Coordinates of C-alpha atoms and ligand atoms in Angstrom, one line a residue:
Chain A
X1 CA 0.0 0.0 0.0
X2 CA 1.2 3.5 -1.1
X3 CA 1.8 6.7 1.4
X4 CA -0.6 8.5 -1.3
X5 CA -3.2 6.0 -1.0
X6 CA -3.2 6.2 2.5
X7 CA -4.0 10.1 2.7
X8 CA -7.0 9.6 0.5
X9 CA -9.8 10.8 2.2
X10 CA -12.9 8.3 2.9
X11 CA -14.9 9.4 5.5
X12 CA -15.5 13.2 4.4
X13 CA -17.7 13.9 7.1
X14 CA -15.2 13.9 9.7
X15 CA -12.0 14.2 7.9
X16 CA -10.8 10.3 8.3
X17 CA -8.4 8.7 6.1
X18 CA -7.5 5.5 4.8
X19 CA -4.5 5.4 6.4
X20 CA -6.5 6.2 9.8
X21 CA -8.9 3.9 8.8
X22 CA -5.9 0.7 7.5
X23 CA -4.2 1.1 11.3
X24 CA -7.7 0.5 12.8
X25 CA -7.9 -2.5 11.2
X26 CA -4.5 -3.9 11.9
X27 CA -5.0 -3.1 15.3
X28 CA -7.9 -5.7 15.6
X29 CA -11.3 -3.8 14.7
X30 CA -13.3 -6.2 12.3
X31 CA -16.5 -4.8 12.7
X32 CA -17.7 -1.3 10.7
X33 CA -18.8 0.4 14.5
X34 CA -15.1 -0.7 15.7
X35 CA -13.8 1.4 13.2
X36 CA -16.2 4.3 13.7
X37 CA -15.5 4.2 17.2
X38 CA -12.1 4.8 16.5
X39 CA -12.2 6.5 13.6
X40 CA -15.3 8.7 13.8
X41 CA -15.4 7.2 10.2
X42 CA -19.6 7.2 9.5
X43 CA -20.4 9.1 12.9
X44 CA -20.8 13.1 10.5
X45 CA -23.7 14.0 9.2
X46 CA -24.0 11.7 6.6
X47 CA -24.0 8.6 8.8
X48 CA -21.8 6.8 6.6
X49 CA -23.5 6.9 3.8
X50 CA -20.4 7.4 1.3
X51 CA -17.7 5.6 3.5
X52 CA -19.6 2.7 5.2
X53 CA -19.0 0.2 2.2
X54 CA -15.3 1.7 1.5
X55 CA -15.1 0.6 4.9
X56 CA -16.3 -2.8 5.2
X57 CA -14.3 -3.1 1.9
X58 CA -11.6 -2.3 3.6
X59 CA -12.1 -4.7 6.8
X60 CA -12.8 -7.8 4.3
X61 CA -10.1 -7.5 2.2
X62 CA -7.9 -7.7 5.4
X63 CA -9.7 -10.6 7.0
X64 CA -10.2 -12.1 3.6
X65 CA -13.7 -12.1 3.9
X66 CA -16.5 -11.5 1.3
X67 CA -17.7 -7.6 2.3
X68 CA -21.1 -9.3 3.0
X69 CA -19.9 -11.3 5.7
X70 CA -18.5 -7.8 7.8
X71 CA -20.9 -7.0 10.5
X72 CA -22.8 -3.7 9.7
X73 CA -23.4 -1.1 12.0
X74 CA -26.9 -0.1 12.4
X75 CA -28.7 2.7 10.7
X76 CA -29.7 5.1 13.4
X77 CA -32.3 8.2 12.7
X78 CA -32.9 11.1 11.6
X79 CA -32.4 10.0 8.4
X80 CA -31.0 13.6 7.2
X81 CA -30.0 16.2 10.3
X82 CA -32.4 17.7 11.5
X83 CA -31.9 21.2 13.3
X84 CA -33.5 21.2 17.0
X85 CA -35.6 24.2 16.4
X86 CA -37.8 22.3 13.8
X87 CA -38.0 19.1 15.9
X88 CA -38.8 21.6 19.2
X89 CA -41.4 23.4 17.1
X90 CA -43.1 19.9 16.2
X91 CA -46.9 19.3 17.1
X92 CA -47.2 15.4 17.4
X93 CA -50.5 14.9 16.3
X94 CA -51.8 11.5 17.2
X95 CA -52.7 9.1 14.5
X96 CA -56.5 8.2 14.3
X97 CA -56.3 4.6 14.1
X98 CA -57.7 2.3 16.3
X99 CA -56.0 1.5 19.2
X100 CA -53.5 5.1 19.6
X101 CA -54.8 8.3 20.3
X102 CA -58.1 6.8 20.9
X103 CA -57.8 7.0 24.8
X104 CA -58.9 10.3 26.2
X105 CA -55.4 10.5 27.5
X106 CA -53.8 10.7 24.6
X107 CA -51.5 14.0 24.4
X108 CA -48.5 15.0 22.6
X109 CA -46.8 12.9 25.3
X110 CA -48.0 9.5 23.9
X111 CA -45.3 6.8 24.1
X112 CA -47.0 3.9 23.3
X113 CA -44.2 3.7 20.7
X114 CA -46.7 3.5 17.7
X115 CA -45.5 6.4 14.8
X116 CA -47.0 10.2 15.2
X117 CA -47.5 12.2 12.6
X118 CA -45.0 15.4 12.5
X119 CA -47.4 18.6 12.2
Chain B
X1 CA -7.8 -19.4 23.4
X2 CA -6.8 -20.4 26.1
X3 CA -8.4 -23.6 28.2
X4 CA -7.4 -22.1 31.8
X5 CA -6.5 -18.6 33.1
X6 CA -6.1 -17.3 36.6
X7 CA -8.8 -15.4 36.2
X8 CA -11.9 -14.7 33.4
X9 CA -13.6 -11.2 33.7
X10 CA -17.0 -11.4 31.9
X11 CA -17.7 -7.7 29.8
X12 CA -15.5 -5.6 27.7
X13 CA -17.5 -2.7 28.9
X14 CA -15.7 -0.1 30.6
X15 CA -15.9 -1.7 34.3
X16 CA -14.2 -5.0 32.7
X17 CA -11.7 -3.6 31.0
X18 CA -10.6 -1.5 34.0
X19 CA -10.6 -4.4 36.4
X20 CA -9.0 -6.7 34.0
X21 CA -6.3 -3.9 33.4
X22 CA -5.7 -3.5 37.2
X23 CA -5.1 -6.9 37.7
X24 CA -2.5 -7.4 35.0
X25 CA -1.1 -4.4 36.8
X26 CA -0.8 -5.8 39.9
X27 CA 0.7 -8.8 38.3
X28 CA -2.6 -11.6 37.6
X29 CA -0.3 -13.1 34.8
X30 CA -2.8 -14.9 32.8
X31 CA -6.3 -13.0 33.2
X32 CA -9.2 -13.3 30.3
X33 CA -11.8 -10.8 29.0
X34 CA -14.6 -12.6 27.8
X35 CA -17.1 -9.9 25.2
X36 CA -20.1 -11.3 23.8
X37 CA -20.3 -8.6 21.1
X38 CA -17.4 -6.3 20.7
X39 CA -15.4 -3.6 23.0
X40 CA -18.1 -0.8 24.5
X41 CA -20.8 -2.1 22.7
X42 CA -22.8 -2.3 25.6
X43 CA -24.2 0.4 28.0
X44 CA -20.0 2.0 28.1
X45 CA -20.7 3.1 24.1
X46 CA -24.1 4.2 24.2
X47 CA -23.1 6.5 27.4
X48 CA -23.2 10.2 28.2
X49 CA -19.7 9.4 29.6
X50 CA -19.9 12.6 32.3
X51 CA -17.7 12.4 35.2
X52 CA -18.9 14.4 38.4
X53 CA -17.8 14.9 41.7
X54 CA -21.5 16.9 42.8
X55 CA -23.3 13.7 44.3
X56 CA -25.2 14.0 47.1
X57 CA -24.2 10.7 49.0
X58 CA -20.9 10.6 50.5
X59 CA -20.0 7.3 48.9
X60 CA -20.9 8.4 45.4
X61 CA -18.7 11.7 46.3
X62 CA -15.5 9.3 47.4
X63 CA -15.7 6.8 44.7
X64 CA -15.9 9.7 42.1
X65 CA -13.5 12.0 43.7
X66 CA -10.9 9.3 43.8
X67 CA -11.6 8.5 40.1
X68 CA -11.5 11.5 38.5
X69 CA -7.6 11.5 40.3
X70 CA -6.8 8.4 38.4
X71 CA -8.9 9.7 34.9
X72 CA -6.4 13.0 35.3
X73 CA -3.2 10.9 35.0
X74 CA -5.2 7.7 32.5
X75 CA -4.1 9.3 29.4
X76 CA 0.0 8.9 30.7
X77 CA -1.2 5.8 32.3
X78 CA -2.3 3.5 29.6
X79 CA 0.2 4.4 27.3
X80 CA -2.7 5.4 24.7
X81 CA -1.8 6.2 21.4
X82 CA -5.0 7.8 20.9
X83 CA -7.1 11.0 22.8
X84 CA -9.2 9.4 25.4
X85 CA -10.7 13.1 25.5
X86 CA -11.1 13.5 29.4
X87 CA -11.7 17.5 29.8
X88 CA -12.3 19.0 33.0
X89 CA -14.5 21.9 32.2
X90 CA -16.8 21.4 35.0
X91 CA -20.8 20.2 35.9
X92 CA -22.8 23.4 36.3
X93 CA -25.8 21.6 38.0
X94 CA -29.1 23.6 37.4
X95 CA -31.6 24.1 39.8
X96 CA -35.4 25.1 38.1
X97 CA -37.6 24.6 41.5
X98 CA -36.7 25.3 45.3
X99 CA -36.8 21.4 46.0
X100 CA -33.9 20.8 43.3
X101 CA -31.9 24.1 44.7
X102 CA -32.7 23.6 48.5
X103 CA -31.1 19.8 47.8
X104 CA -28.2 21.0 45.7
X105 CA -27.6 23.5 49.2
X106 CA -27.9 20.2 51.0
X107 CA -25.3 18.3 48.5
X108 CA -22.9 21.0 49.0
X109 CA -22.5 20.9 52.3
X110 CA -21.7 17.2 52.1
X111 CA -19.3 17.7 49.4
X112 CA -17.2 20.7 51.3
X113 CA -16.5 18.1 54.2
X114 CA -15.1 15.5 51.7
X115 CA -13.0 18.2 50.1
X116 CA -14.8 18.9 46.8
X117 CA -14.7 22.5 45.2
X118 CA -18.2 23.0 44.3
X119 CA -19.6 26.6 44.7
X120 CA -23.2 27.8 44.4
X121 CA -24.0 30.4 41.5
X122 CA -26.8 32.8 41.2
X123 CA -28.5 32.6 37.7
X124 CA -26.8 35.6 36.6
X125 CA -23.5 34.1 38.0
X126 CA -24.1 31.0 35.8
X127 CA -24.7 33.0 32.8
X128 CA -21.2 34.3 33.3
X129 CA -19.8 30.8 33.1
X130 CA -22.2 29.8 30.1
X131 CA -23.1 32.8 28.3
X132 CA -25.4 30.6 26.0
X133 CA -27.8 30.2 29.0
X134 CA -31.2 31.0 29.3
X135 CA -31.6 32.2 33.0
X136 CA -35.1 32.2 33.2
X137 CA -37.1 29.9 35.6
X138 CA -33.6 29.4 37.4
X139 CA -33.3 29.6 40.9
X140 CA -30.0 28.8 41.0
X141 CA -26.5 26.7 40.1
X142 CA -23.6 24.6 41.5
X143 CA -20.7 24.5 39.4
X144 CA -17.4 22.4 40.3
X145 CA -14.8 22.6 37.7
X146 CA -12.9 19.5 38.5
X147 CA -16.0 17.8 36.9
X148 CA -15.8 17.0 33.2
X149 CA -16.1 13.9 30.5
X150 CA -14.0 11.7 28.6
X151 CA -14.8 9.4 25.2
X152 CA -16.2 6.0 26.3
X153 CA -15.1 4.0 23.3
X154 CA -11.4 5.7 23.5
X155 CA -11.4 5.1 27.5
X156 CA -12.2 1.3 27.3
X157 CA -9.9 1.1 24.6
X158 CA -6.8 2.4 26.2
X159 CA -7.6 0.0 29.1
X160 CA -8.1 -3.3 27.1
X161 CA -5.0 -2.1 24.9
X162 CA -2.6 -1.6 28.0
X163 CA -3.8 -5.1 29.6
X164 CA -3.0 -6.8 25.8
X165 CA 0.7 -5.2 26.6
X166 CA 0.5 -6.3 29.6
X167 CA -0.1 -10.2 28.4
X168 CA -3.9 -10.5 28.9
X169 CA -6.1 -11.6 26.2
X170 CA -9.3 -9.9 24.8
X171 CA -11.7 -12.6 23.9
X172 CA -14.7 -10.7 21.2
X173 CA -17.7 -12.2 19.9
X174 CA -17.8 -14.8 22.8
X175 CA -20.4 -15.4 24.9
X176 CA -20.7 -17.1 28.6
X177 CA -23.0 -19.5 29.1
X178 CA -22.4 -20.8 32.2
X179 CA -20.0 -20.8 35.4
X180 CA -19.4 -24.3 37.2
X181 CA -18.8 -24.4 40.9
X182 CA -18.0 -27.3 42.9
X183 CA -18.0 -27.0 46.9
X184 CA -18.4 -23.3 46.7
X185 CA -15.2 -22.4 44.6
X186 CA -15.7 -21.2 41.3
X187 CA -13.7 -23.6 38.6
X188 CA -14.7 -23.3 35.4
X189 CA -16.7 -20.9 32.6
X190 CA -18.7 -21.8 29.8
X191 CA -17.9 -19.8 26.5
X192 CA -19.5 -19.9 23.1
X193 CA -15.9 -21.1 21.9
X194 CA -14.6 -23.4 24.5
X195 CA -14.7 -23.7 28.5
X196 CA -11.7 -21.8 30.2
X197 CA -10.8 -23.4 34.1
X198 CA -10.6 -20.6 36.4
X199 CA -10.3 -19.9 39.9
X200 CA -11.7 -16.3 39.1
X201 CA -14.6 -15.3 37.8
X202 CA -15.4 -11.5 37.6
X203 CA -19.2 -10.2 36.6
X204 CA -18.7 -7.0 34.8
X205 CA -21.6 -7.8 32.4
X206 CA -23.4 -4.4 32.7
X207 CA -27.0 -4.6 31.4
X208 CA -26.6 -8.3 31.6
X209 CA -25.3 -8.4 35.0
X210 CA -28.6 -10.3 36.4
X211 CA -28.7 -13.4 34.0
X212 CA -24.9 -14.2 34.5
X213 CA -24.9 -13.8 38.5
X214 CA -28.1 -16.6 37.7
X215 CA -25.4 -18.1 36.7
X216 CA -24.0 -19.4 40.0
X217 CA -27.3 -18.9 41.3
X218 CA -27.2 -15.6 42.5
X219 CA -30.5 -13.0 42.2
X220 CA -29.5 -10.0 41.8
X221 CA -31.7 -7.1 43.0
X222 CA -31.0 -4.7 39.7
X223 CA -33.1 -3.8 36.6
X224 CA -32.5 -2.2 33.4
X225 CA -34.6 0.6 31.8
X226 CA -33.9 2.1 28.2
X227 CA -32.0 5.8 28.3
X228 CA -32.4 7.9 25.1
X229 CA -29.7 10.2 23.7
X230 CA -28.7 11.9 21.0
X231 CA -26.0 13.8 19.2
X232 CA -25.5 17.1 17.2
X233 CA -23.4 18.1 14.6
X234 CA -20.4 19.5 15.5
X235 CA -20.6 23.4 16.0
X236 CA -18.5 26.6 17.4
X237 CA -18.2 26.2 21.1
X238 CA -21.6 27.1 23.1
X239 CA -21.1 25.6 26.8
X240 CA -17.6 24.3 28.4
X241 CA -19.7 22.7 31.6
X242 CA -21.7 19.6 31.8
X243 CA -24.9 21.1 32.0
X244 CA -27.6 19.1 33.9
X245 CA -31.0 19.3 36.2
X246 CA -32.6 16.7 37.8
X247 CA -36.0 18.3 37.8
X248 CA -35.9 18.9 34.3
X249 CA -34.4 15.6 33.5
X250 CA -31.5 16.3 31.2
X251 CA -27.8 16.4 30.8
X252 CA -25.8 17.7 27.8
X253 CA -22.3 18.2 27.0
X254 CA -20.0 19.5 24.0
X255 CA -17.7 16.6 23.0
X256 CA -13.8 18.3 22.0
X257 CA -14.8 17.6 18.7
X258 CA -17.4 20.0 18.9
X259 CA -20.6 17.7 18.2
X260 CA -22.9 18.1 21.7
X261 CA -24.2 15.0 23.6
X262 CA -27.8 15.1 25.4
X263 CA -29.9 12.9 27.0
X264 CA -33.3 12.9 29.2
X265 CA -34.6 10.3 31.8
X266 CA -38.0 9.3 31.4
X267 CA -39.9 8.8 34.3
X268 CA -42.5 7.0 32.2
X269 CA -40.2 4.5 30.9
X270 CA -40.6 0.4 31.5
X271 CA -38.1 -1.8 33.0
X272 CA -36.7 -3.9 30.3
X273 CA -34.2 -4.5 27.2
X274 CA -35.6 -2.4 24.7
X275 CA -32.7 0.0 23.1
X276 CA -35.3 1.5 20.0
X277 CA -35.7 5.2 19.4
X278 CA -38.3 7.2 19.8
X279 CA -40.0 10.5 18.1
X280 CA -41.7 11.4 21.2
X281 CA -38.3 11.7 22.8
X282 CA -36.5 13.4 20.2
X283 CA -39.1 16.4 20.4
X284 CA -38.6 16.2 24.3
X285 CA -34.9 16.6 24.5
X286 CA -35.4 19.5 21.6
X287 CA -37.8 21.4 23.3
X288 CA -36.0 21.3 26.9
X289 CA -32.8 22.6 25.6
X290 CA -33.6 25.0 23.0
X291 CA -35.5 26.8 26.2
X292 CA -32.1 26.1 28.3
X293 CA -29.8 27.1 25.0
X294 CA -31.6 28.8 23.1
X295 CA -28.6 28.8 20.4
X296 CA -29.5 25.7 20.1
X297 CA -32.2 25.7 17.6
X298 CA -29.9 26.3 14.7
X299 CA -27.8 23.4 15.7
X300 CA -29.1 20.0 13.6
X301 CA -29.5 16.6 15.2
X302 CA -27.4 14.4 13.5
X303 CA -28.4 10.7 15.6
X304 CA -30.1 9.5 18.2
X305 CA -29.5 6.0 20.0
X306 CA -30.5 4.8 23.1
X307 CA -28.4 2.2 26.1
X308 CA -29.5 0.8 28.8
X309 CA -29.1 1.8 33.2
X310 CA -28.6 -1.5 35.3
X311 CA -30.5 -0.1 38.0
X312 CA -29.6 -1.1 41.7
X313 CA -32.5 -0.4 44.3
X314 CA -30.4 2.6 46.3
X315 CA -29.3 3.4 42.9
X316 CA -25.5 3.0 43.8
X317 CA -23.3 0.1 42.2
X318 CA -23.2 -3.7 44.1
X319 CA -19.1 -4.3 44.9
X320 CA -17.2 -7.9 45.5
X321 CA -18.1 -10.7 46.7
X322 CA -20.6 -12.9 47.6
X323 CA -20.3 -15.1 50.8
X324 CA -20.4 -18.5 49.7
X325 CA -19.1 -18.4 46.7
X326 CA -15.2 -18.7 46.7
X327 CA -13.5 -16.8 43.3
X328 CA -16.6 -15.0 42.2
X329 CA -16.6 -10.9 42.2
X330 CA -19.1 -8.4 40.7
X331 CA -18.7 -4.8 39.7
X332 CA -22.6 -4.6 38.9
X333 CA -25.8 -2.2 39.0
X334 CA -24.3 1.2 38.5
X335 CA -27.1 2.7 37.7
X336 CA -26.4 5.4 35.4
X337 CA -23.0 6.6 36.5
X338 CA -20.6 3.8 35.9
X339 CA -18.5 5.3 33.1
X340 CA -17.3 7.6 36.3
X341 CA -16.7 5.3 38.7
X342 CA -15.0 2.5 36.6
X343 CA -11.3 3.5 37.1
X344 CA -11.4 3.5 41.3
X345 CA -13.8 0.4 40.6
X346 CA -11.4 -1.5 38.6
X347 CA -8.9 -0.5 40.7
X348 CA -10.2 -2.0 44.0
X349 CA -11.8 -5.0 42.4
X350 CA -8.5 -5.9 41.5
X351 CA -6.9 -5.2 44.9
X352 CA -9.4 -7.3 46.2
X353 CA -8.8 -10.6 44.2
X354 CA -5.4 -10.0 44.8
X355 CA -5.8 -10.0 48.9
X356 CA -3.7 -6.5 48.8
X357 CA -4.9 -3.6 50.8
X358 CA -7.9 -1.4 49.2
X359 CA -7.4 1.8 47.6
X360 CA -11.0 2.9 48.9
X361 CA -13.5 1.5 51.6
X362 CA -16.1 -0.2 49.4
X363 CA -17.4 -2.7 52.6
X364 CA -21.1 -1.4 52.5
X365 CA -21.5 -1.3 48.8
X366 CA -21.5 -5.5 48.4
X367 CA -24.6 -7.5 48.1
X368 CA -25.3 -8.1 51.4
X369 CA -26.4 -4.4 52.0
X370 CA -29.8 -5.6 50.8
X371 CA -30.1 -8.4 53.5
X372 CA -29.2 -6.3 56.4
X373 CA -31.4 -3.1 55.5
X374 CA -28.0 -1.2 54.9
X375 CA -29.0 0.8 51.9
X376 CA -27.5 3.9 50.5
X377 CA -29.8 7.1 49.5
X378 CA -28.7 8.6 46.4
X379 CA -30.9 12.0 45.9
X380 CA -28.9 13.4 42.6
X381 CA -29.7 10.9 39.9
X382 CA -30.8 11.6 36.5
Ligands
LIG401 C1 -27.8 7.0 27.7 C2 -26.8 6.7 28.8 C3 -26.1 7.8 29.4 C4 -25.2 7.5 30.4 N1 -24.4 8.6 30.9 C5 -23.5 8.3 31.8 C6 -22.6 9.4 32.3 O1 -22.7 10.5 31.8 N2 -21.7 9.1 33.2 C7 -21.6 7.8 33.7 O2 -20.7 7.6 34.6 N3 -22.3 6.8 33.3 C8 -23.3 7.0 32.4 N4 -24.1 6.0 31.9 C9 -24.0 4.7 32.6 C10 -22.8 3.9 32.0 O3 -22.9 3.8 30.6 C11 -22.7 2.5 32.6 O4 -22.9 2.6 34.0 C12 -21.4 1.9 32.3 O5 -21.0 2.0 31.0 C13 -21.4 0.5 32.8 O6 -20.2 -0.2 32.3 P1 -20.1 -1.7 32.3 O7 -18.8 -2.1 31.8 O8 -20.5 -2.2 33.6 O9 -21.3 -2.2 31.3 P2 -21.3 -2.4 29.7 O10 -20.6 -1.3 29.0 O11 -22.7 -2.7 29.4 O12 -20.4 -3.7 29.5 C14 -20.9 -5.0 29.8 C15 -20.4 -5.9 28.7 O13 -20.7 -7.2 29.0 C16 -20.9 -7.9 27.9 N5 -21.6 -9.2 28.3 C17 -22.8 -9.3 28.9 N6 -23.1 -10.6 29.2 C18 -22.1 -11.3 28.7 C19 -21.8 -12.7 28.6 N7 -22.6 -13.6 29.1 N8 -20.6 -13.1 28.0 C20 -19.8 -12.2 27.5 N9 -20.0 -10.8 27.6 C21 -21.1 -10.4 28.1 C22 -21.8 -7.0 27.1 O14 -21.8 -7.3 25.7 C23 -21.2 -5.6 27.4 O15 -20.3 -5.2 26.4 C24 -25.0 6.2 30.9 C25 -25.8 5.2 30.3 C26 -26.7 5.4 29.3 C27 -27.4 4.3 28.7

């Protein structure tokens, strides 16, 4: 492996290099959140979304594995960032169906875990 | 891997890898970590990872006081070729009702006899330490700047890496299944990939403390209840402090990196193993701290995640061992705060296998505490 390869940026997020990313590895992560934990590879804004494969890619071909047997890490919400005004400024409107938001207690507070529409 | 060791600690949480660490220190030549999943991937990666001083329970304030002196020096310590991040710009505790402030009075006092720093603040006092803050509805602060936070993943890390120098062995992706006793010594464990004989066993299994104290037939008096959290991206600096109410519910801190951390307890939520994500708190946690910070509503939410509290039923961690069972410790039921306590913890764990003298007096945290009516009052818990 070249020097220049290993300055090649791959998570852009957070600024994390291959060469970050290669020492990782040969320091014993396997798994994709190993690496992010070290790394901060996949924890920007994006969540991974351009580095996680380069990543696993990266972990299989050291552990001469196929990429589909490296152990994801799991996709966590919001799916885009989302800035805290908006989310405070949210009314949670209970859904109709049966079963949630029926109750007369129902209130922006439900946490019977079933999905509330945003506004 | 190895078929015997001189002792096998089960967790490669934060509390594992600092007892396992300790005791290669001290000299334990051939001592096992056993991690079902991977390094921190239990409740030590999912954590808020604050480190405080301002308890209200004099053995909380010990514990912590003596482990933020060994977090100061961890870095050197370990040897760590990475940050662990430990900052000490303070816990500027916020009081919103005269209950919360006429208890933080109460805290102080205790913590000026054990030597802590903590001062009270007016609200207008407190703005000067956090000019972000919104003073309004505040009755009033404590603020201790010895207080402060460290990365979880990094901390655990630099432990398990300096016991691997040390010529322990890291054991991921395996599981115990059982511990075999015979005439009330511990001798063997159970593993996913092999049994390992063992004089030593060491419970530092976190949220799963409970099912592998069954193990040897212990019931442990814990729970575990989901926390939510969630993390922004990273922005110009708007607090230094941990900032944090009990009444209110919430902590939140800016990592060095910039990104900042919060999470709220829910006094609604059920005992159990469920680490989802909810809407419901997302627009919680918003609406609290925009009102506390109100710079905050620019700043974009980037994840949320949730881990879990092993909770303990005076809310302060259960410590050694268990009388009748020869070779078996526990570092269990920390209740929220064991990222803090974790370096004394290891520490005196350690000591205490060994037989050496102990660093701290931990005689009324143990298991039998329960039994005897001997329980601990924690008021400061979030
Ligand atoms: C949202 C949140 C915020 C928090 N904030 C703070 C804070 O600010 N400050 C603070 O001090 N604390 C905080 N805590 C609490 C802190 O995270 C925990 O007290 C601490 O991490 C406990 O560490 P541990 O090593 O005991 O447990 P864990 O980190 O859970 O480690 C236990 C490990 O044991 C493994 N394991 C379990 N069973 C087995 C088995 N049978 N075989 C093999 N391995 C097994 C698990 O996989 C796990 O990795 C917070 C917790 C949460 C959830």
């Amino acid at each position: 492996m070249s020097h220049a390869e290993d300055s090649i940026i791959v998570c852009r997020c957070e600024d994390v290099t291959l060469g970050e990313i290669r020492k990782a590895i040969r320091e014993g992560a396997v798994t994709l959140d190993e690496v992010k934990r070290i790394t901060r590879a996949g924890m920007g804004p994006c969540q991974g979304r351009t580095c996680r494969l380069l990543v696993a890619g990266e972990i299989a071909r050291f552990c001469g594995k196929h990429v589909s047997g490296i152990l994801q890490s799991k996709y966590r919400p919001p799916v885009k960032p989302v800035k805290m005004g908006d989310l405070a400024a949210l009314e949670l409107t209970p859904l109709s169906e049966p079963g949630h938001g029926q109750q007369s207690g129902a209130s922006p507070e439900c946490t019977c875990g079933k999905a509330v529409n945003g506004r | 891997m190895k078929t015997r060791a001189d002792a096998v600690v089960i967790g490669g949480g934060v509390v594992g890898a600092a007892i396992a660490y300790n005791l290669a220190k001290l000299g334990l030549k051939d001592t096992v970590v056993c991690e079902k999943h991977t390094f921190a991937s239990g409740s030590t990666g999912r954590c808020g990872a604050g480190v405080r001083e301002q308890w209200g329970a004099e053995g909380n304030i010990r514990m912590c006081k003596a482990a933020i002196d060994i977090f100061e020096t961890l870095q050197e310590e370990l040897e760590y070729d990475y940050d662990i991040e430990f900052v000490q710009k303070g816990y500027l505790m916020l009081a919103y009702t005269e209950k919360e402030w006429e208890q933080f009075k109460a805290n102080l006092k205790v913590q000026h006899r054990l030597g802590v720093n903590a001062v009270a603040l007016t609200p207008e006092e407190a703005r000067e330490i956090v000019p972000s803050l919104n003073i309004e509805g505040l009755y009033g602060a404590t603020y201790n700047p010895r207080d402060g936070h460290a990365n979880p993943f990094h901390t655990t890390r630099a432990y398990l890496k300096a016991f691997e120098r040390l010529g322990g062995e890291v054991y991921c992706f395996t599981e115990v299944t059982g511990i075999e006793q015979s005439n009330g010594k511990i001798q063997k464990v159970r593993t996913t990939r092999g049994d390992i004989s063992t004089p030593v066993v060491v419970n530092a299994a976190g949220p799963w403390a409970a099912p592998v104290a069954a193990m040897v037939g212990i019931d442990l008096p814990v729970y575990t209840e989901r926390h939510q959290i969630l993390v922004t991206e990273p922005v110009g600096r708007l607090f230094d402090p941990m900032l944090m109410s009990f009444s209110r519910g919430f902590y939140s801190q800016q990592t060095p990196h910039g990104s900042i951390i919060m999470g709220i307890g829910d006094p609604d939520e059920p005992k159990g193993y469920d680490i989802g994500h909810s809407w419901q708190f997302l627009k919680r946690m918003c609406d609290i701290m925009c009102s506390v910070v109100p710079a905050l509503m620019g700043v974009r939410v980037v994840r949320q995640w949730s881990g879990l509290y092993t909770i303990s039923p005076d809310a302060h961690p259960i410590l050694g061992t268990v009388s009748g069972i020869d070779g078996y410790y526990q570092a269990v039921g920390f209740s929220g705060h064991g990222f803090m306590l974790a370096p004394i913890v290891g520490k005196v764990i350690a000591e205490m296998i060994l037989d050496r003298p102990l660093s701290i007096d931990i005689s009324g945290l143990d298991l039998g505490r329960f039994e005897r009516g001997d329980l601990r009052v924690e008021p400061s818990v979030v």
